[in-house]
Amino acid sequence: GLYAPGSIVKPIVALGGLTEGIITPWTEIYSSGSIRVPNPFLPGAYTQFNDWKAHGSLDMRRAIAWSSNVYFYELGGGFQGQKGLGIYRLKKYANMFGFGTTTGIELRGEGVGNYPDPEWKDRVFPGDPWRIGDTYFTAIGQYGVQITPLQAIKEAGLIAGRGKLPQIHLEHDVPSWQLETTRLDIPDANFTPIHEGMRKGVLEGIANGLNNPYVSIAAKTGTAELGVTKNRVNSWVIGFFPYEKPRYAFALVMERGIKGNTFGATYVMRQLIDWMGEETPGVTRAGGG
């Protein structure tokens, strides 16, 4: 299945910004609740791009924890004094994490997905040029971005492993030394603020529903709006545990839920963690089992 991912792509955008040297973990971006860019076709008019709330000043860790759209609009496409990655570098890092390719798991019909760029738009919407708004929405996992749940869990695993991940298989007993391992060309240190931001999201941010007494989790949520009316959403959560020494990665999507429904992916994942804490304590206790 292919699904719009929403904000679960934001850790990849942050890693791209760090690796390309256009931002640091301590760079602060101010979110008043939106940004406005001049409309090139209507002098004096502006196009507004909204955040889900006014966050104030955010560094990278807080931007991940609270999932600020404005922060990632600016990091993805640039705004005023903040340089952006631009669509081709956004796509470069998305491809590094497995978007647009299959994982090779032993299942038939694995989807490839889509990551939009100007060439894609020219094919799908001929005569309509690529705009800065397209870059902004792509940077927060909207517009034409489509991924599979397997790609989502590959992203979570690569983040947990600081750019290293064995080949994904169905078998649980394949020795890791027999598996081909992905190694991303991203400095190990760049993953630290990503880990810390995802952990902060569980401790005090929008993934707080996963803060539990059994195991320390790092997570990133996503809510992708669907259709013209935006009244349906894909609800996502990805992450890993234990935070201190990651052993397990997870990805969960609830497809086409009603917007505003509180029983989304985080709620469902919390039910699983609570069940594991009671029924499989070896897994949640220090990542054993």
PDB file of C-alpha atoms in Angstrom:
ATOM      1  CA  GLY A   1       0.000   0.000   0.000  1.00  0.00           C
ATOM      2  CA  LEU A   2       1.049   3.590  -0.662  1.00  0.00           C
ATOM      3  CA  TYR A   3       0.260   6.329   1.835  1.00  0.00           C
ATOM      4  CA  ALA A   4       0.972  10.033   2.254  1.00  0.00           C
ATOM      5  CA  PRO A   5       3.420  10.096   5.210  1.00  0.00           C
ATOM      6  CA  GLY A   6       3.079  13.581   6.637  1.00  0.00           C
ATOM      7  CA  SER A   7       5.503  14.620   9.363  1.00  0.00           C
ATOM      8  CA  ILE A   8       7.330  11.310   9.818  1.00  0.00           C
ATOM      9  CA  VAL A   9       9.625  12.581   7.034  1.00  0.00           C
ATOM     10  CA  LYS A  10      10.842  15.525   9.128  1.00  0.00           C
ATOM     11  CA  PRO A  11      13.800  13.677  10.754  1.00  0.00           C
ATOM     12  CA  ILE A  12      15.135  12.990   7.247  1.00  0.00           C
ATOM     13  CA  VAL A  13      14.856  16.687   6.353  1.00  0.00           C
ATOM     14  CA  ALA A  14      16.682  17.605   9.571  1.00  0.00           C
ATOM     15  CA  LEU A  15      19.472  15.140   8.781  1.00  0.00           C
ATOM     16  CA  GLY A  16      19.764  16.576   5.289  1.00  0.00           C
ATOM     17  CA  GLY A  17      20.091  20.101   6.652  1.00  0.00           C
ATOM     18  CA  LEU A  18      22.764  19.047   9.140  1.00  0.00           C
ATOM     19  CA  THR A  19      24.736  17.018   6.609  1.00  0.00           C
ATOM     20  CA  GLU A  20      24.642  19.773   3.982  1.00  0.00           C
ATOM     21  CA  GLY A  21      25.762  22.324   6.582  1.00  0.00           C
ATOM     22  CA  ILE A  22      22.848  24.716   6.150  1.00  0.00           C
ATOM     23  CA  ILE A  23      21.677  24.472   9.760  1.00  0.00           C
ATOM     24  CA  THR A  24      22.969  23.403  13.179  1.00  0.00           C
ATOM     25  CA  PRO A  25      21.090  21.658  15.987  1.00  0.00           C
ATOM     26  CA  TRP A  26      21.042  24.974  17.872  1.00  0.00           C
ATOM     27  CA  THR A  27      19.825  27.214  15.036  1.00  0.00           C
ATOM     28  CA  GLU A  28      16.495  28.698  16.080  1.00  0.00           C
ATOM     29  CA  ILE A  29      13.623  29.368  13.704  1.00  0.00           C
ATOM     30  CA  TYR A  30      10.624  31.381  14.860  1.00  0.00           C
ATOM     31  CA  SER A  31       7.114  30.137  14.155  1.00  0.00           C
ATOM     32  CA  SER A  32       4.397  32.750  14.554  1.00  0.00           C
ATOM     33  CA  GLY A  33       1.948  30.195  13.198  1.00  0.00           C
ATOM     34  CA  SER A  34       2.622  30.751   9.495  1.00  0.00           C
ATOM     35  CA  ILE A  35       4.933  32.216   6.891  1.00  0.00           C
ATOM     36  CA  ARG A  36       3.935  34.364   3.922  1.00  0.00           C
ATOM     37  CA  VAL A  37       5.706  34.584   0.568  1.00  0.00           C
ATOM     38  CA  PRO A  38       5.017  37.157  -2.168  1.00  0.00           C
ATOM     39  CA  ASN A  39       2.729  36.001  -4.951  1.00  0.00           C
ATOM     40  CA  PRO A  40       4.751  36.440  -8.163  1.00  0.00           C
ATOM     41  CA  PHE A  41       1.598  36.846 -10.248  1.00  0.00           C
ATOM     42  CA  LEU A  42      -0.220  39.371  -8.051  1.00  0.00           C
ATOM     43  CA  PRO A  43       1.913  42.301  -6.866  1.00  0.00           C
ATOM     44  CA  GLY A  44       1.241  43.078  -3.221  1.00  0.00           C
ATOM     45  CA  ALA A  45      -0.443  39.729  -2.589  1.00  0.00           C
ATOM     46  CA  TYR A  46       0.959  36.886  -0.515  1.00  0.00           C
ATOM     47  CA  THR A  47       0.562  33.134  -0.202  1.00  0.00           C
ATOM     48  CA  GLN A  48       0.374  31.901   3.379  1.00  0.00           C
ATOM     49  CA  PHE A  49       1.712  28.552   4.629  1.00  0.00           C
ATOM     50  CA  ASN A  50       0.378  27.569   8.026  1.00  0.00           C
ATOM     51  CA  ASP A  51       1.847  25.793  11.003  1.00  0.00           C
ATOM     52  CA  TRP A  52      -0.496  23.769  13.195  1.00  0.00           C
ATOM     53  CA  LYS A  53       0.121  26.282  16.006  1.00  0.00           C
ATOM     54  CA  ALA A  54       2.386  29.214  16.867  1.00  0.00           C
ATOM     55  CA  HIS A  55       5.412  27.559  18.471  1.00  0.00           C
ATOM     56  CA  GLY A  56       7.676  30.540  19.007  1.00  0.00           C
ATOM     57  CA  SER A  57      11.436  29.972  18.687  1.00  0.00           C
ATOM     58  CA  LEU A  58      12.488  26.378  18.071  1.00  0.00           C
ATOM     59  CA  ASP A  59      15.821  24.644  17.726  1.00  0.00           C
ATOM     60  CA  MET A  60      16.033  21.304  15.915  1.00  0.00           C
ATOM     61  CA  ARG A  61      15.238  19.108  18.907  1.00  0.00           C
ATOM     62  CA  ARG A  62      12.126  21.088  19.833  1.00  0.00           C
ATOM     63  CA  ALA A  63      11.055  21.357  16.192  1.00  0.00           C
ATOM     64  CA  ILE A  64      11.094  17.564  15.922  1.00  0.00           C
ATOM     65  CA  ALA A  65       9.429  17.091  19.305  1.00  0.00           C
ATOM     66  CA  TRP A  66       6.605  19.506  18.471  1.00  0.00           C
ATOM     67  CA  SER A  67       6.584  18.889  14.697  1.00  0.00           C
ATOM     68  CA  SER A  68       6.660  22.528  13.633  1.00  0.00           C
ATOM     69  CA  ASN A  69       5.676  22.949   9.996  1.00  0.00           C
ATOM     70  CA  VAL A  70       7.221  26.418   9.725  1.00  0.00           C
ATOM     71  CA  TYR A  71      10.608  25.089  10.859  1.00  0.00           C
ATOM     72  CA  PHE A  72      10.586  22.438   8.143  1.00  0.00           C
ATOM     73  CA  TYR A  73       9.128  24.728   5.471  1.00  0.00           C
ATOM     74  CA  GLU A  74      12.143  26.959   5.976  1.00  0.00           C
ATOM     75  CA  LEU A  75      14.648  24.125   6.211  1.00  0.00           C
ATOM     76  CA  GLY A  76      13.177  22.481   3.122  1.00  0.00           C
ATOM     77  CA  GLY A  77      12.660  25.480   0.856  1.00  0.00           C
ATOM     78  CA  GLY A  78      14.320  28.428   2.563  1.00  0.00           C
ATOM     79  CA  PHE A  79      12.771  31.639   3.831  1.00  0.00           C
ATOM     80  CA  GLN A  80      14.264  35.092   4.326  1.00  0.00           C
ATOM     81  CA  GLY A  81      17.671  34.527   5.995  1.00  0.00           C
ATOM     82  CA  GLN A  82      17.365  30.740   6.354  1.00  0.00           C
ATOM     83  CA  LYS A  83      18.714  28.732   3.445  1.00  0.00           C
ATOM     84  CA  GLY A  84      16.770  25.686   2.346  1.00  0.00           C
ATOM     85  CA  LEU A  85      17.746  22.301   0.986  1.00  0.00           C
ATOM     86  CA  GLY A  86      15.707  22.696  -2.174  1.00  0.00           C
ATOM     87  CA  ILE A  87      13.673  19.962  -3.798  1.00  0.00           C
ATOM     88  CA  TYR A  88      16.545  17.990  -5.311  1.00  0.00           C
ATOM     89  CA  ARG A  89      18.472  17.704  -2.064  1.00  0.00           C
ATOM     90  CA  LEU A  90      15.249  16.852  -0.239  1.00  0.00           C
ATOM     91  CA  LYS A  91      14.776  14.029  -2.737  1.00  0.00           C
ATOM     92  CA  LYS A  92      18.410  12.949  -2.411  1.00  0.00           C
ATOM     93  CA  TYR A  93      18.040  12.298   1.326  1.00  0.00           C
ATOM     94  CA  ALA A  94      14.597  10.738   0.968  1.00  0.00           C
ATOM     95  CA  ASN A  95      16.088   8.296  -1.537  1.00  0.00           C
ATOM     96  CA  MET A  96      18.989   7.557   0.839  1.00  0.00           C
ATOM     97  CA  PHE A  97      16.439   6.419   3.423  1.00  0.00           C
ATOM     98  CA  GLY A  98      14.708   4.140   0.941  1.00  0.00           C
ATOM     99  CA  PHE A  99      11.863   6.289  -0.386  1.00  0.00           C
ATOM    100  CA  GLY A 100      11.324   5.491  -4.054  1.00  0.00           C
ATOM    101  CA  THR A 101      12.858   1.998  -3.865  1.00  0.00           C
ATOM    102  CA  THR A 102      11.760  -1.375  -2.562  1.00  0.00           C
ATOM    103  CA  THR A 103      13.279  -2.942   0.554  1.00  0.00           C
ATOM    104  CA  GLY A 104      13.640  -6.367  -1.070  1.00  0.00           C
ATOM    105  CA  ILE A 105      11.580  -8.147   1.590  1.00  0.00           C
ATOM    106  CA  GLU A 106      10.230 -11.597   0.684  1.00  0.00           C
ATOM    107  CA  LEU A 107       6.775 -10.349  -0.312  1.00  0.00           C
ATOM    108  CA  ARG A 108       5.220  -9.911  -3.728  1.00  0.00           C
ATOM    109  CA  GLY A 109       3.947  -6.590  -4.979  1.00  0.00           C
ATOM    110  CA  GLU A 110       6.005  -4.280  -2.787  1.00  0.00           C
ATOM    111  CA  GLY A 111       5.291  -0.697  -3.783  1.00  0.00           C
ATOM    112  CA  VAL A 112       7.932   1.813  -4.838  1.00  0.00           C
ATOM    113  CA  GLY A 113       6.086   4.981  -3.913  1.00  0.00           C
ATOM    114  CA  ASN A 114       6.715   8.496  -5.174  1.00  0.00           C
ATOM    115  CA  TYR A 115       8.766  11.528  -4.233  1.00  0.00           C
ATOM    116  CA  PRO A 116       7.770  14.584  -6.290  1.00  0.00           C
ATOM    117  CA  ASP A 117      10.142  16.872  -8.158  1.00  0.00           C
ATOM    118  CA  PRO A 118       9.745  19.371 -11.043  1.00  0.00           C
ATOM    119  CA  GLU A 119      10.031  16.630 -13.670  1.00  0.00           C
ATOM    120  CA  TRP A 120       7.280  14.612 -11.977  1.00  0.00           C
ATOM    121  CA  LYS A 121       5.035  17.683 -11.802  1.00  0.00           C
ATOM    122  CA  ASP A 122       5.627  18.437 -15.472  1.00  0.00           C
ATOM    123  CA  ARG A 123       4.437  14.931 -16.362  1.00  0.00           C
ATOM    124  CA  VAL A 124       1.435  14.942 -14.026  1.00  0.00           C
ATOM    125  CA  PHE A 125       0.445  18.622 -14.320  1.00  0.00           C
ATOM    126  CA  PRO A 126       1.844  19.771 -17.674  1.00  0.00           C
ATOM    127  CA  GLY A 127       2.199  23.516 -17.984  1.00  0.00           C
ATOM    128  CA  ASP A 128       2.079  24.120 -14.217  1.00  0.00           C
ATOM    129  CA  PRO A 129       5.604  25.055 -13.046  1.00  0.00           C
ATOM    130  CA  TRP A 130       7.160  23.922  -9.786  1.00  0.00           C
ATOM    131  CA  ARG A 131       6.586  26.485  -7.045  1.00  0.00           C
ATOM    132  CA  ILE A 132       8.148  27.163  -3.663  1.00  0.00           C
ATOM    133  CA  GLY A 133       4.929  25.957  -2.035  1.00  0.00           C
ATOM    134  CA  ASP A 134       5.444  22.554  -3.657  1.00  0.00           C
ATOM    135  CA  THR A 135       8.850  22.356  -1.969  1.00  0.00           C
ATOM    136  CA  TYR A 136       7.386  23.442   1.371  1.00  0.00           C
ATOM    137  CA  PHE A 137       4.643  20.817   1.307  1.00  0.00           C
ATOM    138  CA  THR A 138       7.022  18.089   0.141  1.00  0.00           C
ATOM    139  CA  ALA A 139       9.326  18.898   3.092  1.00  0.00           C
ATOM    140  CA  ILE A 140       6.502  18.048   5.526  1.00  0.00           C
ATOM    141  CA  GLY A 141       5.559  14.822   3.729  1.00  0.00           C
ATOM    142  CA  GLN A 142       2.556  16.120   1.823  1.00  0.00           C
ATOM    143  CA  TYR A 143       1.946  17.058  -1.818  1.00  0.00           C
ATOM    144  CA  GLY A 144       2.899  14.048  -4.001  1.00  0.00           C
ATOM    145  CA  VAL A 145       4.887  12.052  -1.422  1.00  0.00           C
ATOM    146  CA  GLN A 146       3.767   8.419  -1.225  1.00  0.00           C
ATOM    147  CA  ILE A 147       5.506   5.700   0.780  1.00  0.00           C
ATOM    148  CA  THR A 148       4.905   2.155   2.001  1.00  0.00           C
ATOM    149  CA  PRO A 149       4.838   1.120   5.670  1.00  0.00           C
ATOM    150  CA  LEU A 150       7.993  -0.915   4.952  1.00  0.00           C
ATOM    151  CA  GLN A 151       9.762   2.243   3.815  1.00  0.00           C
ATOM    152  CA  ALA A 152       8.581   3.945   7.000  1.00  0.00           C
ATOM    153  CA  ILE A 153      10.028   1.218   9.187  1.00  0.00           C
ATOM    154  CA  LYS A 154      13.262   1.304   7.187  1.00  0.00           C
ATOM    155  CA  GLU A 155      13.484   5.018   7.968  1.00  0.00           C
ATOM    156  CA  ALA A 156      12.913   4.298  11.666  1.00  0.00           C
ATOM    157  CA  GLY A 157      15.530   1.539  11.643  1.00  0.00           C
ATOM    158  CA  LEU A 158      18.134   3.673   9.890  1.00  0.00           C
ATOM    159  CA  ILE A 159      17.605   6.487  12.384  1.00  0.00           C
ATOM    160  CA  ALA A 160      17.832   4.056  15.299  1.00  0.00           C
ATOM    161  CA  GLY A 161      21.011   2.523  13.870  1.00  0.00           C
ATOM    162  CA  ARG A 162      22.602   5.899  13.094  1.00  0.00           C
ATOM    163  CA  GLY A 163      22.627   5.178   9.390  1.00  0.00           C
ATOM    164  CA  LYS A 164      23.223   1.432   9.611  1.00  0.00           C
ATOM    165  CA  LEU A 165      20.552  -1.214   9.044  1.00  0.00           C
ATOM    166  CA  PRO A 166      20.670  -4.899   8.037  1.00  0.00           C
ATOM    167  CA  GLN A 167      18.639  -5.975   5.025  1.00  0.00           C
ATOM    168  CA  ILE A 168      14.949  -6.274   5.946  1.00  0.00           C
ATOM    169  CA  HIS A 169      13.737  -9.902   5.995  1.00  0.00           C
ATOM    170  CA  LEU A 170      10.718 -11.808   7.264  1.00  0.00           C
ATOM    171  CA  GLU A 171      12.856 -14.391   9.055  1.00  0.00           C
ATOM    172  CA  HIS A 172      13.619 -13.493  12.639  1.00  0.00           C
ATOM    173  CA  ASP A 173      16.550 -15.857  13.087  1.00  0.00           C
ATOM    174  CA  VAL A 174      18.880 -14.806  10.256  1.00  0.00           C
ATOM    175  CA  PRO A 175      22.283 -13.976  11.818  1.00  0.00           C
ATOM    176  CA  SER A 176      23.032 -10.292  11.313  1.00  0.00           C
ATOM    177  CA  TRP A 177      26.486 -11.090   9.947  1.00  0.00           C
ATOM    178  CA  GLN A 178      24.842 -12.907   7.034  1.00  0.00           C
ATOM    179  CA  LEU A 179      22.780  -9.879   6.013  1.00  0.00           C
ATOM    180  CA  GLU A 180      23.803  -7.116   3.673  1.00  0.00           C
ATOM    181  CA  THR A 181      23.907  -3.887   5.705  1.00  0.00           C
ATOM    182  CA  THR A 182      22.941  -0.406   4.523  1.00  0.00           C
ATOM    183  CA  ARG A 183      25.394   2.290   5.613  1.00  0.00           C
ATOM    184  CA  LEU A 184      24.433   5.864   4.895  1.00  0.00           C
ATOM    185  CA  ASP A 185      27.021   8.523   4.165  1.00  0.00           C
ATOM    186  CA  ILE A 186      25.886  10.667   7.095  1.00  0.00           C
ATOM    187  CA  PRO A 187      28.139  11.423  10.088  1.00  0.00           C
ATOM    188  CA  ASP A 188      27.196   9.482  13.202  1.00  0.00           C
ATOM    189  CA  ALA A 189      27.069  12.688  15.262  1.00  0.00           C
ATOM    190  CA  ASN A 190      24.292  14.104  13.069  1.00  0.00           C
ATOM    191  CA  PHE A 191      21.913  11.463  14.391  1.00  0.00           C
ATOM    192  CA  THR A 192      22.297  12.586  18.008  1.00  0.00           C
ATOM    193  CA  PRO A 193      19.969  15.637  17.846  1.00  0.00           C
ATOM    194  CA  ILE A 194      17.485  13.551  15.848  1.00  0.00           C
ATOM    195  CA  HIS A 195      17.438  10.879  18.567  1.00  0.00           C
ATOM    196  CA  GLU A 196      17.161  13.552  21.239  1.00  0.00           C
ATOM    197  CA  GLY A 197      14.340  15.344  19.423  1.00  0.00           C
ATOM    198  CA  MET A 198      12.366  12.126  18.980  1.00  0.00           C
ATOM    199  CA  ARG A 199      12.874  11.265  22.647  1.00  0.00           C
ATOM    200  CA  LYS A 200      11.797  14.777  23.650  1.00  0.00           C
ATOM    201  CA  GLY A 201       8.677  14.237  21.552  1.00  0.00           C
ATOM    202  CA  VAL A 202       7.756  11.291  23.789  1.00  0.00           C
ATOM    203  CA  LEU A 203       8.691  12.990  27.049  1.00  0.00           C
ATOM    204  CA  GLU A 204       6.990  16.334  26.424  1.00  0.00           C
ATOM    205  CA  GLY A 205       5.950  16.716  22.769  1.00  0.00           C
ATOM    206  CA  ILE A 206       3.240  15.427  20.479  1.00  0.00           C
ATOM    207  CA  ALA A 207       4.287  11.762  20.879  1.00  0.00           C
ATOM    208  CA  ASN A 208       3.720  12.000  24.642  1.00  0.00           C
ATOM    209  CA  GLY A 209       1.169   9.191  24.490  1.00  0.00           C
ATOM    210  CA  LEU A 210       4.082   6.747  24.195  1.00  0.00           C
ATOM    211  CA  ASN A 211       5.662   7.806  27.492  1.00  0.00           C
ATOM    212  CA  ASN A 212       5.220   4.621  29.524  1.00  0.00           C
ATOM    213  CA  PRO A 213       6.669   2.790  32.567  1.00  0.00           C
ATOM    214  CA  TYR A 214       7.972  -0.188  30.602  1.00  0.00           C
ATOM    215  CA  VAL A 215      10.544   1.042  28.076  1.00  0.00           C
ATOM    216  CA  SER A 216      12.056   4.333  26.886  1.00  0.00           C
ATOM    217  CA  ILE A 217      10.823   5.132  23.380  1.00  0.00           C
ATOM    218  CA  ALA A 218      11.868   7.713  20.771  1.00  0.00           C
ATOM    219  CA  ALA A 219       9.166   8.486  18.229  1.00  0.00           C
ATOM    220  CA  LYS A 220       7.908  10.802  15.499  1.00  0.00           C
ATOM    221  CA  THR A 221       4.253  11.173  14.622  1.00  0.00           C
ATOM    222  CA  GLY A 222       2.699  12.205  11.335  1.00  0.00           C
ATOM    223  CA  THR A 223      -0.749  13.326  10.211  1.00  0.00           C
ATOM    224  CA  ALA A 224      -1.162  13.517   6.439  1.00  0.00           C
ATOM    225  CA  GLU A 225      -4.250  15.365   5.230  1.00  0.00           C
ATOM    226  CA  LEU A 226      -6.038  13.700   2.312  1.00  0.00           C
ATOM    227  CA  GLY A 227      -8.246  14.891  -0.515  1.00  0.00           C
ATOM    228  CA  VAL A 228      -9.491  18.311  -1.470  1.00  0.00           C
ATOM    229  CA  THR A 229     -11.558  18.824   1.681  1.00  0.00           C
ATOM    230  CA  LYS A 230      -8.783  17.525   4.021  1.00  0.00           C
ATOM    231  CA  ASN A 231     -11.405  15.847   6.229  1.00  0.00           C
ATOM    232  CA  ARG A 232      -9.575  12.501   6.191  1.00  0.00           C
ATOM    233  CA  VAL A 233      -6.041  11.802   7.415  1.00  0.00           C
ATOM    234  CA  ASN A 234      -3.396   9.121   7.540  1.00  0.00           C
ATOM    235  CA  SER A 235      -2.205   8.897  11.141  1.00  0.00           C
ATOM    236  CA  TRP A 236       1.381   7.642  11.565  1.00  0.00           C
ATOM    237  CA  VAL A 237       3.909   6.946  14.259  1.00  0.00           C
ATOM    238  CA  ILE A 238       7.437   5.625  13.777  1.00  0.00           C
ATOM    239  CA  GLY A 239      10.197   5.120  16.326  1.00  0.00           C
ATOM    240  CA  PHE A 240      12.491   2.792  18.192  1.00  0.00           C
ATOM    241  CA  PHE A 241      13.274   1.405  21.637  1.00  0.00           C
ATOM    242  CA  PRO A 242      14.985   1.203  24.043  1.00  0.00           C
ATOM    243  CA  TYR A 243      16.155   4.759  23.506  1.00  0.00           C
ATOM    244  CA  GLU A 244      19.501   4.218  25.261  1.00  0.00           C
ATOM    245  CA  LYS A 245      20.445   1.182  23.149  1.00  0.00           C
ATOM    246  CA  PRO A 246      18.035   0.740  20.232  1.00  0.00           C
ATOM    247  CA  ARG A 247      17.052  -2.810  19.383  1.00  0.00           C
ATOM    248  CA  TYR A 248      13.559  -2.567  17.880  1.00  0.00           C
ATOM    249  CA  ALA A 249      12.085  -0.174  15.309  1.00  0.00           C
ATOM    250  CA  PHE A 250       8.401   0.245  14.554  1.00  0.00           C
ATOM    251  CA  ALA A 251       6.050   1.950  12.103  1.00  0.00           C
ATOM    252  CA  LEU A 252       2.271   2.116  12.313  1.00  0.00           C
ATOM    253  CA  VAL A 253      -0.256   3.788  10.011  1.00  0.00           C
ATOM    254  CA  MET A 254      -3.993   4.249  10.474  1.00  0.00           C
ATOM    255  CA  GLU A 255      -5.416   4.861   7.010  1.00  0.00           C
ATOM    256  CA  ARG A 256      -7.994   7.533   6.128  1.00  0.00           C
ATOM    257  CA  GLY A 257      -9.239   8.315   9.604  1.00  0.00           C
ATOM    258  CA  ILE A 258     -11.594  11.169  10.350  1.00  0.00           C
ATOM    259  CA  LYS A 259      -9.691  14.386  10.982  1.00  0.00           C
ATOM    260  CA  GLY A 260      -9.671  15.213  14.686  1.00  0.00           C
ATOM    261  CA  ASN A 261     -10.150  11.623  15.819  1.00  0.00           C
ATOM    262  CA  THR A 262      -8.009  11.119  18.940  1.00  0.00           C
ATOM    263  CA  PHE A 263      -7.681   7.358  18.438  1.00  0.00           C
ATOM    264  CA  GLY A 264      -4.826   7.528  15.953  1.00  0.00           C
ATOM    265  CA  ALA A 265      -1.558   5.691  15.469  1.00  0.00           C
ATOM    266  CA  THR A 266       0.012   6.841  18.750  1.00  0.00           C
ATOM    267  CA  TYR A 267      -2.970   5.555  20.726  1.00  0.00           C
ATOM    268  CA  VAL A 268      -2.824   2.171  18.998  1.00  0.00           C
ATOM    269  CA  MET A 269       0.942   1.872  19.456  1.00  0.00           C
ATOM    270  CA  ARG A 270       0.556   2.659  23.158  1.00  0.00           C
ATOM    271  CA  GLN A 271      -1.905  -0.230  23.500  1.00  0.00           C
ATOM    272  CA  LEU A 272       0.726  -2.527  22.007  1.00  0.00           C
ATOM    273  CA  ILE A 273       3.473  -1.226  24.310  1.00  0.00           C
ATOM    274  CA  ASP A 274       1.250  -1.691  27.359  1.00  0.00           C
ATOM    275  CA  TRP A 275       0.418  -5.243  26.251  1.00  0.00           C
ATOM    276  CA  MET A 276       4.109  -6.008  25.668  1.00  0.00           C
ATOM    277  CA  GLY A 277       5.013  -4.580  29.059  1.00  0.00           C
ATOM    278  CA  GLU A 278       2.664  -7.057  30.712  1.00  0.00           C
ATOM    279  CA  GLU A 279       2.895 -10.083  28.404  1.00  0.00           C
ATOM    280  CA  THR A 280       6.427  -9.920  26.922  1.00  0.00           C
ATOM    281  CA  PRO A 281       8.471  -8.067  29.555  1.00  0.00           C
ATOM    282  CA  GLY A 282      11.723  -9.453  28.188  1.00  0.00           C
ATOM    283  CA  VAL A 283      11.277  -7.348  25.057  1.00  0.00           C
ATOM    284  CA  THR A 284      10.556  -4.052  26.784  1.00  0.00           C
ATOM    285  CA  ARG A 285      12.979  -4.591  29.655  1.00  0.00           C
ATOM    286  CA  ALA A 286      16.359  -3.334  28.370  1.00  0.00           C
ATOM    287  CA  GLY A 287      15.449  -4.509  24.890  1.00  0.00           C
ATOM    288  CA  GLY A 288      16.036  -8.162  25.594  1.00  0.00           C
ATOM    289  CA  GLY A 289      13.969 -11.175  24.683  1.00  0.00           C
TER     290      GLY A 289
END
